[in-house]
Amino acid sequence: MNHILETIFAQFDTGAFFRRARPLGQGHINDTFLVEVHNEHHAGFVLQRINHFVFRDIPALTENKVRASQHLLGRLAAEGVVDIKRRVLQFLPATTGLYYHRDVQGNYWNLSRFIPDAMAYEKVESPSIAFEGGRAIGAFQRRLAGLAPESLHDTIPHFHDVAHRLDRFHKVAEADVLLRANSTRLEIEAILAREEEMRTFMALVFSGAIPRRVTHNDTKISNVLFSREGSALCMIDLDTVMPGIALSDFGDAIRSGANPAREDEPDLGKVDMDIGMFTAFAEGYLSEARSFLTSSELEYLAFGAKLITYEQFLRFLMDYLEGDVYYQKIQHEEHNLQRARAQLKLLESMEAQFGQMCEVVHALATTG
Ligand code: GN1
Ligand code: MG
């Protein structure tokens, strides 16, 4: 593998010499490697093979990432932020001048600078990490607010469109190609029981009552990079940066960060939403986002957590019914069902605490 990675790395315009590479992170979709080089003044590079079955248009994806990161760089400079190179991902062009390389097998690759002395959390360990994570997402959205959503491509059409996913879900459950619908009857019913609530919200998005913005769209807590001292540096994994809604970014951070258990936790007794973590996230997020969110976005902010958790439950369940065609990185046959069940349990926990979640947001939005 190292030899292949060396060949790919050489296609990029870095001026650095490949030493070795190792896998980085735990993404479900792409394959990511840290490349160490012989040149001491380079901290290294992150080489990523983009899954082109998920992302059908890599040039468009790359354009989005580069445009967003260059815009962020400009904003950071204008704000006089120090240590700017650690505050935003920087992509490098290939020798062709394009910001991606297509190899002989038809795989697509991106390269960015590695940010040293930084770390990502799979789990949030304290309210201060939750606050910082929320703040990073709010700042990311705030700095991108000057970029018109229309200037970015919709690289995965209907990505957070739960109504569209529900339309597909009905077809998939009906077809039941692997005869898995019978054993997942309870989960399918749990989807249907909430369908109207979710579609009602999506109608607000389609009507424009909830505005479209440039958003990250994959804000799990492991996509926030922190300094070793625990302050948030920047958002990583910019593949899904495109037009979206602010509250799904907030929601995905809660889904991934306010649950003390893993996304695929088999022991459902461990899964729940920690209201203290929710509060810390909301405080951090609103310290940045209060300045630009509309009153309807604030009204539905807590709902964003339910929305994204429901969506993730739907996606894992649907993929299980379809035969693990999207989330192919599974460790056993029932893995996507296990993931779906953990997400449903988390959703139920949010539902039980929803009144409190709304009160927290309301208090922060009005007093802040
Ligand atoms: C995928 O690949 P990764 O882990 O960054 C998925 C997200 C899901 C997430 C669930 C492009 O993200 O939407 O929320 O898994 N990315 C894509 O863990 O579908
Ligand atoms: Mg991702």
mmCIF file of C-alpha atoms and ligand atoms in Angstrom:
data_model
loop_
_atom_site.group_PDB
_atom_site.id
_atom_site.type_symbol
_atom_site.label_atom_id
_atom_site.label_comp_id
_atom_site.label_asym_id
_atom_site.label_seq_id
_atom_site.Cartn_x
_atom_site.Cartn_y
_atom_site.Cartn_z
ATOM 1 C CA MET A 1 0.000 0.000 0.000
ATOM 2 C CA ASN A 2 2.814 2.414 0.908
ATOM 3 C CA HIS A 3 4.223 2.110 -2.575
ATOM 4 C CA ILE A 4 0.876 3.016 -4.158
ATOM 5 C CA LEU A 5 0.460 5.937 -1.774
ATOM 6 C CA GLU A 6 3.940 7.160 -2.608
ATOM 7 C CA THR A 7 3.087 7.168 -6.316
ATOM 8 C CA ILE A 8 -0.157 9.054 -5.668
ATOM 9 C CA PHE A 9 1.547 11.546 -3.368
ATOM 10 C CA ALA A 10 4.108 12.315 -6.078
ATOM 11 C CA GLN A 11 1.284 13.583 -8.291
ATOM 12 C CA PHE A 12 0.791 16.540 -5.962
ATOM 13 C CA ASP A 13 2.762 19.724 -6.003
ATOM 14 C CA THR A 14 4.316 19.678 -2.528
ATOM 15 C CA GLY A 15 8.068 19.900 -2.973
ATOM 16 C CA ALA A 16 8.312 17.262 -0.229
ATOM 17 C CA PHE A 17 9.641 13.688 -0.240
ATOM 18 C CA PHE A 18 7.496 10.752 0.861
ATOM 19 C CA ARG A 19 8.749 8.813 3.887
ATOM 20 C CA ARG A 20 5.806 6.613 4.900
ATOM 21 C CA ALA A 21 2.041 6.628 5.301
ATOM 22 C CA ARG A 22 -0.453 5.214 7.768
ATOM 23 C CA PRO A 23 -4.273 5.172 8.017
ATOM 24 C CA LEU A 24 -5.872 8.113 9.806
ATOM 25 C CA GLY A 25 -9.299 8.464 11.428
ATOM 26 C CA GLN A 26 -12.351 6.225 11.371
ATOM 27 C CA GLY A 27 -14.502 7.523 8.510
ATOM 28 C CA HIS A 28 -17.306 5.354 7.166
ATOM 29 C CA ILE A 29 -16.964 6.489 3.565
ATOM 30 C CA ASN A 30 -13.485 7.604 2.447
ATOM 31 C CA ASP A 31 -9.990 6.215 3.094
ATOM 32 C CA THR A 32 -7.643 8.643 4.769
ATOM 33 C CA PHE A 33 -3.873 8.462 5.281
ATOM 34 C CA LEU A 34 -1.296 10.551 7.052
ATOM 35 C CA VAL A 35 1.798 10.981 4.888
ATOM 36 C CA GLU A 36 5.072 11.667 6.668
ATOM 37 C CA VAL A 37 7.811 13.291 4.620
ATOM 38 C CA HIS A 38 11.577 13.647 4.821
ATOM 39 C CA ASN A 39 11.487 17.451 4.821
ATOM 40 C CA GLU A 40 11.583 18.656 8.400
ATOM 41 C CA HIS A 41 9.753 21.924 7.862
ATOM 42 C CA HIS A 42 6.660 20.015 6.677
ATOM 43 C CA ALA A 43 4.469 18.526 9.409
ATOM 44 C CA GLY A 44 3.093 16.035 6.885
ATOM 45 C CA PHE A 45 0.073 15.741 4.643
ATOM 46 C CA VAL A 46 -3.344 14.132 4.666
ATOM 47 C CA LEU A 47 -4.021 12.062 1.583
ATOM 48 C CA GLN A 48 -7.603 11.014 1.039
ATOM 49 C CA ARG A 49 -9.197 8.634 -1.430
ATOM 50 C CA ILE A 50 -12.700 9.922 -2.055
ATOM 51 C CA ASN A 51 -15.445 7.341 -2.390
ATOM 52 C CA HIS A 52 -16.774 8.097 -5.860
ATOM 53 C CA PHE A 53 -19.782 5.818 -5.464
ATOM 54 C CA VAL A 54 -21.031 8.139 -2.731
ATOM 55 C CA PHE A 55 -19.700 11.353 -4.259
ATOM 56 C CA ARG A 56 -20.547 11.118 -7.941
ATOM 57 C CA ASP A 57 -18.900 14.374 -8.954
ATOM 58 C CA ILE A 58 -15.432 14.704 -7.422
ATOM 59 C CA PRO A 59 -14.432 17.846 -9.353
ATOM 60 C CA ALA A 60 -17.532 19.560 -7.898
ATOM 61 C CA LEU A 61 -16.788 18.239 -4.404
ATOM 62 C CA THR A 62 -13.213 19.448 -4.636
ATOM 63 C CA GLU A 63 -14.324 22.858 -5.878
ATOM 64 C CA ASN A 64 -16.625 23.173 -2.852
ATOM 65 C CA LYS A 65 -13.895 22.211 -0.391
ATOM 66 C CA VAL A 66 -11.318 24.539 -1.899
ATOM 67 C CA ARG A 67 -13.740 27.448 -2.233
ATOM 68 C CA ALA A 68 -14.962 27.086 1.354
ATOM 69 C CA SER A 69 -11.472 26.735 2.826
ATOM 70 C CA GLN A 70 -10.141 29.709 0.868
ATOM 71 C CA HIS A 71 -13.093 31.785 2.030
ATOM 72 C CA LEU A 72 -12.422 30.730 5.630
ATOM 73 C CA LEU A 73 -8.757 31.647 5.242
ATOM 74 C CA GLY A 74 -9.745 35.116 4.037
ATOM 75 C CA ARG A 75 -12.140 35.626 6.946
ATOM 76 C CA LEU A 76 -9.589 34.436 9.509
ATOM 77 C CA ALA A 77 -7.026 36.858 8.104
ATOM 78 C CA ALA A 78 -9.533 39.712 8.139
ATOM 79 C CA GLU A 79 -10.372 38.934 11.765
ATOM 80 C CA GLY A 80 -6.677 38.976 12.654
ATOM 81 C CA VAL A 81 -6.793 35.438 14.071
ATOM 82 C CA VAL A 82 -3.348 34.198 15.084
ATOM 83 C CA ASP A 83 -1.842 30.868 14.070
ATOM 84 C CA ILE A 84 -4.064 30.930 11.022
ATOM 85 C CA LYS A 85 -2.604 27.810 9.370
ATOM 86 C CA ARG A 86 -3.958 25.629 12.141
ATOM 87 C CA ARG A 87 -7.428 27.152 11.886
ATOM 88 C CA VAL A 88 -8.434 25.934 8.455
ATOM 89 C CA LEU A 89 -7.669 23.022 6.140
ATOM 90 C CA GLN A 90 -5.403 23.908 3.247
ATOM 91 C CA PHE A 91 -5.637 21.846 0.088
ATOM 92 C CA LEU A 92 -2.801 21.428 -2.391
ATOM 93 C CA PRO A 93 -3.104 21.173 -6.149
ATOM 94 C CA ALA A 94 -1.770 18.277 -8.177
ATOM 95 C CA THR A 95 0.926 18.990 -10.758
ATOM 96 C CA THR A 96 -1.904 19.319 -13.300
ATOM 97 C CA GLY A 97 -3.148 22.393 -11.427
ATOM 98 C CA LEU A 98 -6.324 20.578 -10.377
ATOM 99 C CA TYR A 99 -6.986 20.070 -6.677
ATOM 100 C CA TYR A 100 -7.577 16.336 -7.147
ATOM 101 C CA HIS A 101 -5.736 13.480 -8.810
ATOM 102 C CA ARG A 102 -7.448 10.651 -10.694
ATOM 103 C CA ASP A 103 -5.320 7.510 -10.658
ATOM 104 C CA VAL A 104 -5.113 4.794 -13.323
ATOM 105 C CA GLN A 105 -7.781 2.771 -11.554
ATOM 106 C CA GLY A 106 -10.196 5.672 -11.642
ATOM 107 C CA ASN A 107 -9.881 6.509 -7.927
ATOM 108 C CA TYR A 108 -9.870 10.152 -6.912
ATOM 109 C CA TRP A 109 -7.489 11.659 -4.363
ATOM 110 C CA ASN A 110 -7.238 14.957 -2.443
ATOM 111 C CA LEU A 111 -4.279 16.255 -0.455
ATOM 112 C CA SER A 112 -4.221 18.740 2.409
ATOM 113 C CA ARG A 113 -1.652 19.896 4.941
ATOM 114 C CA PHE A 114 -1.568 17.946 8.182
ATOM 115 C CA ILE A 115 -2.198 20.101 11.243
ATOM 116 C CA PRO A 116 0.298 18.984 13.914
ATOM 117 C CA ASP A 117 -0.151 18.873 17.706
ATOM 118 C CA ALA A 118 -3.866 18.507 17.321
ATOM 119 C CA MET A 119 -6.400 15.852 18.198
ATOM 120 C CA ALA A 120 -9.944 14.764 17.510
ATOM 121 C CA TYR A 121 -12.313 13.195 20.020
ATOM 122 C CA GLU A 122 -14.443 10.153 19.265
ATOM 123 C CA LYS A 123 -16.305 10.943 22.474
ATOM 124 C CA VAL A 124 -16.781 14.227 24.270
ATOM 125 C CA GLU A 125 -15.025 14.000 27.609
ATOM 126 C CA SER A 126 -16.183 17.160 29.348
ATOM 127 C CA PRO A 127 -18.597 20.083 29.027
ATOM 128 C CA SER A 128 -15.691 22.334 28.043
ATOM 129 C CA ILE A 129 -14.958 20.123 25.024
ATOM 130 C CA ALA A 130 -18.674 20.222 24.178
ATOM 131 C CA PHE A 131 -18.670 24.028 24.444
ATOM 132 C CA GLU A 132 -15.603 24.288 22.216
ATOM 133 C CA GLY A 133 -17.067 21.848 19.678
ATOM 134 C CA GLY A 134 -20.253 23.893 19.483
ATOM 135 C CA ARG A 135 -18.255 27.085 19.162
ATOM 136 C CA ALA A 136 -16.185 25.661 16.288
ATOM 137 C CA ILE A 137 -19.313 24.745 14.329
ATOM 138 C CA GLY A 138 -20.913 28.130 14.988
ATOM 139 C CA ALA A 139 -17.748 29.966 13.922
ATOM 140 C CA PHE A 140 -17.470 27.834 10.792
ATOM 141 C CA GLN A 141 -21.015 28.743 9.754
ATOM 142 C CA ARG A 142 -20.558 32.387 10.698
ATOM 143 C CA ARG A 143 -17.425 32.765 8.587
ATOM 144 C CA LEU A 144 -19.088 31.073 5.631
ATOM 145 C CA ALA A 145 -22.219 33.203 5.887
ATOM 146 C CA GLY A 146 -20.713 35.598 3.339
ATOM 147 C CA LEU A 147 -20.470 32.857 0.724
ATOM 148 C CA ALA A 148 -23.654 32.495 -1.342
ATOM 149 C CA PRO A 149 -25.086 28.955 -1.063
ATOM 150 C CA GLU A 150 -25.676 29.026 -4.838
ATOM 151 C CA SER A 151 -21.928 29.361 -5.386
ATOM 152 C CA LEU A 152 -21.445 25.787 -4.146
ATOM 153 C CA HIS A 153 -22.511 22.553 -5.827
ATOM 154 C CA ASP A 154 -25.053 20.167 -4.367
ATOM 155 C CA THR A 155 -22.582 17.275 -4.375
ATOM 156 C CA ILE A 156 -24.972 14.717 -2.856
ATOM 157 C CA PRO A 157 -28.457 15.771 -3.935
ATOM 158 C CA HIS A 158 -31.081 15.476 -1.154
ATOM 159 C CA PHE A 159 -28.373 14.690 1.411
ATOM 160 C CA HIS A 160 -30.265 15.965 4.474
ATOM 161 C CA ASP A 161 -33.657 15.910 2.783
ATOM 162 C CA VAL A 162 -35.503 13.601 5.145
ATOM 163 C CA ALA A 163 -38.684 13.750 3.042
ATOM 164 C CA HIS A 164 -36.778 12.395 0.052
ATOM 165 C CA ARG A 165 -35.150 9.710 2.189
ATOM 166 C CA LEU A 166 -38.600 8.728 3.485
ATOM 167 C CA ASP A 167 -39.884 8.370 -0.079
ATOM 168 C CA ARG A 168 -37.051 5.952 -0.762
ATOM 169 C CA PHE A 169 -37.540 4.186 2.538
ATOM 170 C CA HIS A 170 -41.095 3.222 1.587
ATOM 171 C CA LYS A 171 -39.864 1.662 -1.644
ATOM 172 C CA VAL A 172 -37.003 -0.169 0.052
ATOM 173 C CA ALA A 173 -39.186 -1.553 2.859
ATOM 174 C CA GLU A 174 -41.783 -2.610 0.304
ATOM 175 C CA ALA A 175 -39.241 -4.369 -1.929
ATOM 176 C CA ASP A 176 -37.570 -6.028 1.090
ATOM 177 C CA VAL A 177 -35.008 -7.715 -1.135
ATOM 178 C CA LEU A 178 -33.250 -9.559 1.697
ATOM 179 C CA LEU A 179 -36.390 -10.456 3.649
ATOM 180 C CA ARG A 180 -35.221 -8.370 6.585
ATOM 181 C CA ALA A 181 -38.440 -6.367 7.071
ATOM 182 C CA ASN A 182 -40.083 -8.935 9.301
ATOM 183 C CA SER A 183 -37.344 -8.930 11.920
ATOM 184 C CA THR A 184 -37.188 -5.119 11.862
ATOM 185 C CA ARG A 185 -40.920 -4.514 12.152
ATOM 186 C CA LEU A 186 -40.556 -2.488 15.363
ATOM 187 C CA GLU A 187 -37.908 -0.245 13.827
ATOM 188 C CA ILE A 188 -39.934 0.269 10.662
ATOM 189 C CA GLU A 189 -42.926 1.249 12.785
ATOM 190 C CA ALA A 190 -40.738 3.685 14.706
ATOM 191 C CA ILE A 191 -39.856 5.365 11.390
ATOM 192 C CA LEU A 192 -43.484 5.592 10.316
ATOM 193 C CA ALA A 193 -44.709 6.891 13.677
ATOM 194 C CA ARG A 194 -42.540 9.989 13.255
ATOM 195 C CA GLU A 195 -42.920 10.445 9.522
ATOM 196 C CA GLU A 196 -45.497 13.221 9.652
ATOM 197 C CA GLU A 197 -43.543 15.238 12.233
ATOM 198 C CA MET A 198 -40.441 15.083 10.043
ATOM 199 C CA ARG A 199 -42.245 15.892 6.823
ATOM 200 C CA THR A 200 -43.933 18.882 8.489
ATOM 201 C CA PHE A 201 -40.534 20.255 9.387
ATOM 202 C CA MET A 202 -39.119 19.608 5.909
ATOM 203 C CA ALA A 203 -41.988 21.643 4.456
ATOM 204 C CA LEU A 204 -40.556 24.649 6.344
ATOM 205 C CA VAL A 205 -37.220 24.076 4.635
ATOM 206 C CA PHE A 206 -38.810 23.753 1.196
ATOM 207 C CA SER A 207 -40.854 26.934 1.748
ATOM 208 C CA GLY A 208 -37.743 28.910 2.693
ATOM 209 C CA ALA A 209 -38.985 29.565 6.259
ATOM 210 C CA ILE A 210 -35.766 27.835 7.349
ATOM 211 C CA PRO A 211 -33.054 29.419 5.177
ATOM 212 C CA ARG A 212 -30.435 27.552 3.184
ATOM 213 C CA ARG A 213 -26.847 28.384 4.082
ATOM 214 C CA VAL A 214 -23.379 27.075 3.434
ATOM 215 C CA THR A 215 -23.054 24.338 6.039
ATOM 216 C CA HIS A 216 -20.666 21.497 6.873
ATOM 217 C CA ASN A 217 -23.264 18.703 6.847
ATOM 218 C CA ASP A 218 -21.156 16.144 8.705
ATOM 219 C CA THR A 219 -20.455 17.757 12.064
ATOM 220 C CA LYS A 220 -19.846 14.732 14.190
ATOM 221 C CA ILE A 221 -17.594 15.668 17.055
ATOM 222 C CA SER A 222 -14.678 13.734 15.560
ATOM 223 C CA ASN A 223 -14.727 16.263 12.717
ATOM 224 C CA VAL A 224 -13.632 19.068 15.048
ATOM 225 C CA LEU A 225 -9.884 19.356 15.510
ATOM 226 C CA PHE A 226 -8.676 20.458 18.952
ATOM 227 C CA SER A 227 -5.374 21.702 20.309
ATOM 228 C CA ARG A 228 -3.793 19.538 22.984
ATOM 229 C CA GLU A 229 -4.892 22.152 25.521
ATOM 230 C CA GLY A 230 -8.518 21.528 24.556
ATOM 231 C CA SER A 231 -9.420 24.565 22.461
ATOM 232 C CA ALA A 232 -11.115 23.976 19.120
ATOM 233 C CA LEU A 233 -8.887 24.704 16.120
ATOM 234 C CA CYS A 234 -10.963 23.975 13.033
ATOM 235 C CA MET A 235 -13.467 21.783 11.263
ATOM 236 C CA ILE A 236 -12.125 18.917 9.167
ATOM 237 C CA ASP A 237 -13.684 16.512 6.627
ATOM 238 C CA LEU A 238 -15.030 19.173 4.289
ATOM 239 C CA ASP A 239 -16.385 16.718 1.691
ATOM 240 C CA THR A 240 -19.993 17.549 2.395
ATOM 241 C CA VAL A 241 -19.664 21.336 2.585
ATOM 242 C CA MET A 242 -22.559 22.521 0.430
ATOM 243 C CA PRO A 243 -25.897 24.295 0.779
ATOM 244 C CA GLY A 244 -27.790 22.982 3.814
ATOM 245 C CA ILE A 245 -29.499 24.140 6.984
ATOM 246 C CA ALA A 246 -27.730 25.408 10.082
ATOM 247 C CA LEU A 247 -29.694 23.320 12.526
ATOM 248 C CA SER A 248 -28.663 20.007 11.017
ATOM 249 C CA ASP A 249 -25.014 20.872 11.759
ATOM 250 C CA PHE A 250 -25.991 21.676 15.331
ATOM 251 C CA GLY A 251 -28.080 18.500 15.482
ATOM 252 C CA ASP A 252 -25.338 16.191 14.245
ATOM 253 C CA ALA A 253 -22.952 17.512 16.876
ATOM 254 C CA ILE A 254 -25.527 16.713 19.563
ATOM 255 C CA ARG A 255 -26.228 13.282 18.070
ATOM 256 C CA SER A 256 -22.566 12.350 18.131
ATOM 257 C CA GLY A 257 -21.309 14.355 21.094
ATOM 258 C CA ALA A 258 -24.032 14.401 23.742
ATOM 259 C CA ASN A 259 -24.417 10.614 23.757
ATOM 260 C CA PRO A 260 -21.889 8.981 26.109
ATOM 261 C CA ALA A 261 -22.150 5.714 24.174
ATOM 262 C CA ARG A 262 -20.844 4.809 20.726
ATOM 263 C CA GLU A 263 -22.846 5.347 17.555
ATOM 264 C CA ASP A 264 -23.214 1.564 17.242
ATOM 265 C CA GLU A 265 -23.491 0.745 20.963
ATOM 266 C CA PRO A 266 -25.056 -2.709 21.305
ATOM 267 C CA ASP A 267 -26.005 -2.191 24.977
ATOM 268 C CA LEU A 268 -28.930 0.207 24.566
ATOM 269 C CA GLY A 269 -28.990 0.841 28.311
ATOM 270 C CA LYS A 270 -25.859 2.955 27.821
ATOM 271 C CA VAL A 271 -27.347 5.159 25.093
ATOM 272 C CA ASP A 272 -28.930 8.459 26.019
ATOM 273 C CA MET A 273 -28.676 12.190 25.503
ATOM 274 C CA ASP A 274 -26.848 13.982 28.289
ATOM 275 C CA ILE A 275 -28.648 17.281 28.855
ATOM 276 C CA GLY A 276 -25.551 18.805 30.477
ATOM 277 C CA MET A 277 -23.545 18.146 27.306
ATOM 278 C CA PHE A 278 -26.431 19.429 25.204
ATOM 279 C CA THR A 279 -26.403 22.667 27.196
ATOM 280 C CA ALA A 280 -22.645 23.113 26.865
ATOM 281 C CA PHE A 281 -22.807 22.497 23.091
ATOM 282 C CA ALA A 282 -25.689 24.931 22.705
ATOM 283 C CA GLU A 283 -23.824 27.588 24.707
ATOM 284 C CA GLY A 284 -20.730 27.246 22.550
ATOM 285 C CA TYR A 285 -22.659 27.119 19.298
ATOM 286 C CA LEU A 286 -24.856 30.098 20.114
ATOM 287 C CA SER A 287 -21.906 32.179 21.308
ATOM 288 C CA GLU A 288 -21.046 32.318 17.584
ATOM 289 C CA ALA A 289 -24.321 31.662 15.804
ATOM 290 C CA ARG A 290 -26.648 33.927 17.757
ATOM 291 C CA SER A 291 -25.481 36.817 15.593
ATOM 292 C CA PHE A 292 -26.783 35.411 12.317
ATOM 293 C CA LEU A 293 -29.534 32.847 13.024
ATOM 294 C CA THR A 294 -33.118 33.879 12.283
ATOM 295 C CA SER A 295 -35.868 33.504 14.877
ATOM 296 C CA SER A 296 -37.271 30.448 13.082
ATOM 297 C CA GLU A 297 -33.864 28.766 13.107
ATOM 298 C CA LEU A 298 -33.572 29.434 16.829
ATOM 299 C CA GLU A 299 -37.081 28.095 17.364
ATOM 300 C CA TYR A 300 -36.185 24.813 15.651
ATOM 301 C CA LEU A 301 -32.587 24.488 16.853
ATOM 302 C CA ALA A 302 -33.353 21.789 19.445
ATOM 303 C CA PHE A 303 -35.486 20.001 16.866
ATOM 304 C CA GLY A 304 -32.344 19.771 14.711
ATOM 305 C CA ALA A 305 -30.988 17.152 17.127
ATOM 306 C CA LYS A 306 -34.100 14.987 16.726
ATOM 307 C CA LEU A 307 -34.127 15.513 12.973
ATOM 308 C CA ILE A 308 -30.564 14.348 12.391
ATOM 309 C CA THR A 309 -30.822 11.443 14.810
ATOM 310 C CA TYR A 310 -34.018 10.307 13.081
ATOM 311 C CA GLU A 311 -32.310 10.709 9.700
ATOM 312 C CA GLN A 312 -29.332 8.640 10.812
ATOM 313 C CA PHE A 313 -31.646 5.966 12.244
ATOM 314 C CA LEU A 314 -33.470 5.924 8.898
ATOM 315 C CA ARG A 315 -30.241 5.733 6.898
ATOM 316 C CA PHE A 316 -28.785 2.824 8.878
ATOM 317 C CA LEU A 317 -32.075 0.918 8.872
ATOM 318 C CA MET A 318 -32.666 1.490 5.182
ATOM 319 C CA ASP A 319 -29.150 0.363 4.391
ATOM 320 C CA TYR A 320 -29.648 -2.798 6.437
ATOM 321 C CA LEU A 321 -32.855 -3.517 4.495
ATOM 322 C CA GLU A 322 -31.045 -2.899 1.202
ATOM 323 C CA GLY A 323 -28.095 -5.136 2.049
ATOM 324 C CA ASP A 324 -25.426 -2.708 3.352
ATOM 325 C CA VAL A 325 -24.861 -1.037 0.024
ATOM 326 C CA TYR A 326 -24.007 2.440 1.397
ATOM 327 C CA TYR A 327 -22.401 1.771 4.761
ATOM 328 C CA GLN A 328 -20.238 -1.032 3.459
ATOM 329 C CA LYS A 329 -17.672 -0.832 6.245
ATOM 330 C CA ILE A 330 -19.414 -3.242 8.619
ATOM 331 C CA GLN A 331 -17.891 -5.608 11.161
ATOM 332 C CA HIS A 332 -20.710 -8.155 11.147
ATOM 333 C CA GLU A 333 -23.941 -8.897 9.322
ATOM 334 C CA GLU A 334 -26.198 -7.010 11.720
ATOM 335 C CA HIS A 335 -23.928 -4.007 12.162
ATOM 336 C CA ASN A 336 -26.121 -1.486 10.371
ATOM 337 C CA LEU A 337 -29.155 -2.731 12.299
ATOM 338 C CA GLN A 338 -27.202 -2.378 15.529
ATOM 339 C CA ARG A 339 -26.314 1.183 14.537
ATOM 340 C CA ALA A 340 -29.948 1.895 13.676
ATOM 341 C CA ARG A 341 -31.160 0.604 17.043
ATOM 342 C CA ALA A 342 -28.678 2.744 18.948
ATOM 343 C CA GLN A 343 -29.835 5.813 17.024
ATOM 344 C CA LEU A 344 -33.484 5.030 17.774
ATOM 345 C CA LYS A 345 -32.693 4.723 21.468
ATOM 346 C CA LEU A 346 -30.914 8.077 21.335
ATOM 347 C CA LEU A 347 -33.870 9.642 19.555
ATOM 348 C CA GLU A 348 -36.249 8.357 22.243
ATOM 349 C CA SER A 349 -34.011 9.876 24.899
ATOM 350 C CA MET A 350 -34.125 13.231 23.095
ATOM 351 C CA GLU A 351 -37.891 13.018 22.806
ATOM 352 C CA ALA A 352 -38.196 12.448 26.542
ATOM 353 C CA GLN A 353 -36.074 15.566 27.214
ATOM 354 C CA PHE A 354 -37.292 17.718 24.359
ATOM 355 C CA GLY A 355 -39.128 20.267 26.542
ATOM 356 C CA GLN A 356 -35.947 20.878 28.504
ATOM 357 C CA MET A 357 -33.823 21.122 25.349
ATOM 358 C CA CYS A 358 -36.115 23.835 23.974
ATOM 359 C CA GLU A 359 -35.975 25.728 27.274
ATOM 360 C CA VAL A 360 -32.167 25.660 27.258
ATOM 361 C CA VAL A 361 -32.026 27.061 23.711
ATOM 362 C CA HIS A 362 -34.679 29.650 24.452
ATOM 363 C CA ALA A 363 -32.867 30.871 27.555
ATOM 364 C CA LEU A 364 -29.544 31.104 25.702
ATOM 365 C CA ALA A 365 -31.088 32.804 22.697
ATOM 366 C CA THR A 366 -32.837 35.492 24.698
ATOM 367 C CA THR A 367 -30.330 36.275 27.441
ATOM 368 C CA GLY A 368 -27.060 35.545 25.677
HETATM 369 C C1 GN1 B 1 -20.585 9.108 7.212
HETATM 370 O O1 GN1 B 1 -17.621 8.894 6.503
HETATM 371 P P1 GN1 B 1 -18.012 9.629 7.714
HETATM 372 O O2 GN1 B 1 -17.859 8.767 8.918
HETATM 373 O O3 GN1 B 1 -17.334 10.985 7.824
HETATM 374 C C2 GN1 B 1 -21.670 9.856 6.448
HETATM 375 C C3 GN1 B 1 -22.357 10.849 7.374
HETATM 376 C C4 GN1 B 1 -22.927 10.126 8.572
HETATM 377 C C5 GN1 B 1 -21.807 9.355 9.265
HETATM 378 C C6 GN1 B 1 -22.360 8.528 10.401
HETATM 379 C C7 GN1 B 1 -20.941 11.228 3.026
HETATM 380 O O4 GN1 B 1 -19.581 10.001 7.572
HETATM 381 O O5 GN1 B 1 -23.410 11.492 6.685
HETATM 382 O O6 GN1 B 1 -23.519 11.039 9.475
HETATM 383 O O7 GN1 B 1 -21.145 8.476 8.352
HETATM 384 N N1 GN1 B 1 -21.080 10.566 5.310
HETATM 385 C C8 GN1 B 1 -21.626 10.490 4.095
HETATM 386 O O8 GN1 B 1 -21.325 8.170 11.246
HETATM 387 O O9 GN1 B 1 -22.643 9.853 3.845
HETATM 388 MG MG MG B 2 -17.612 12.659 6.542
#
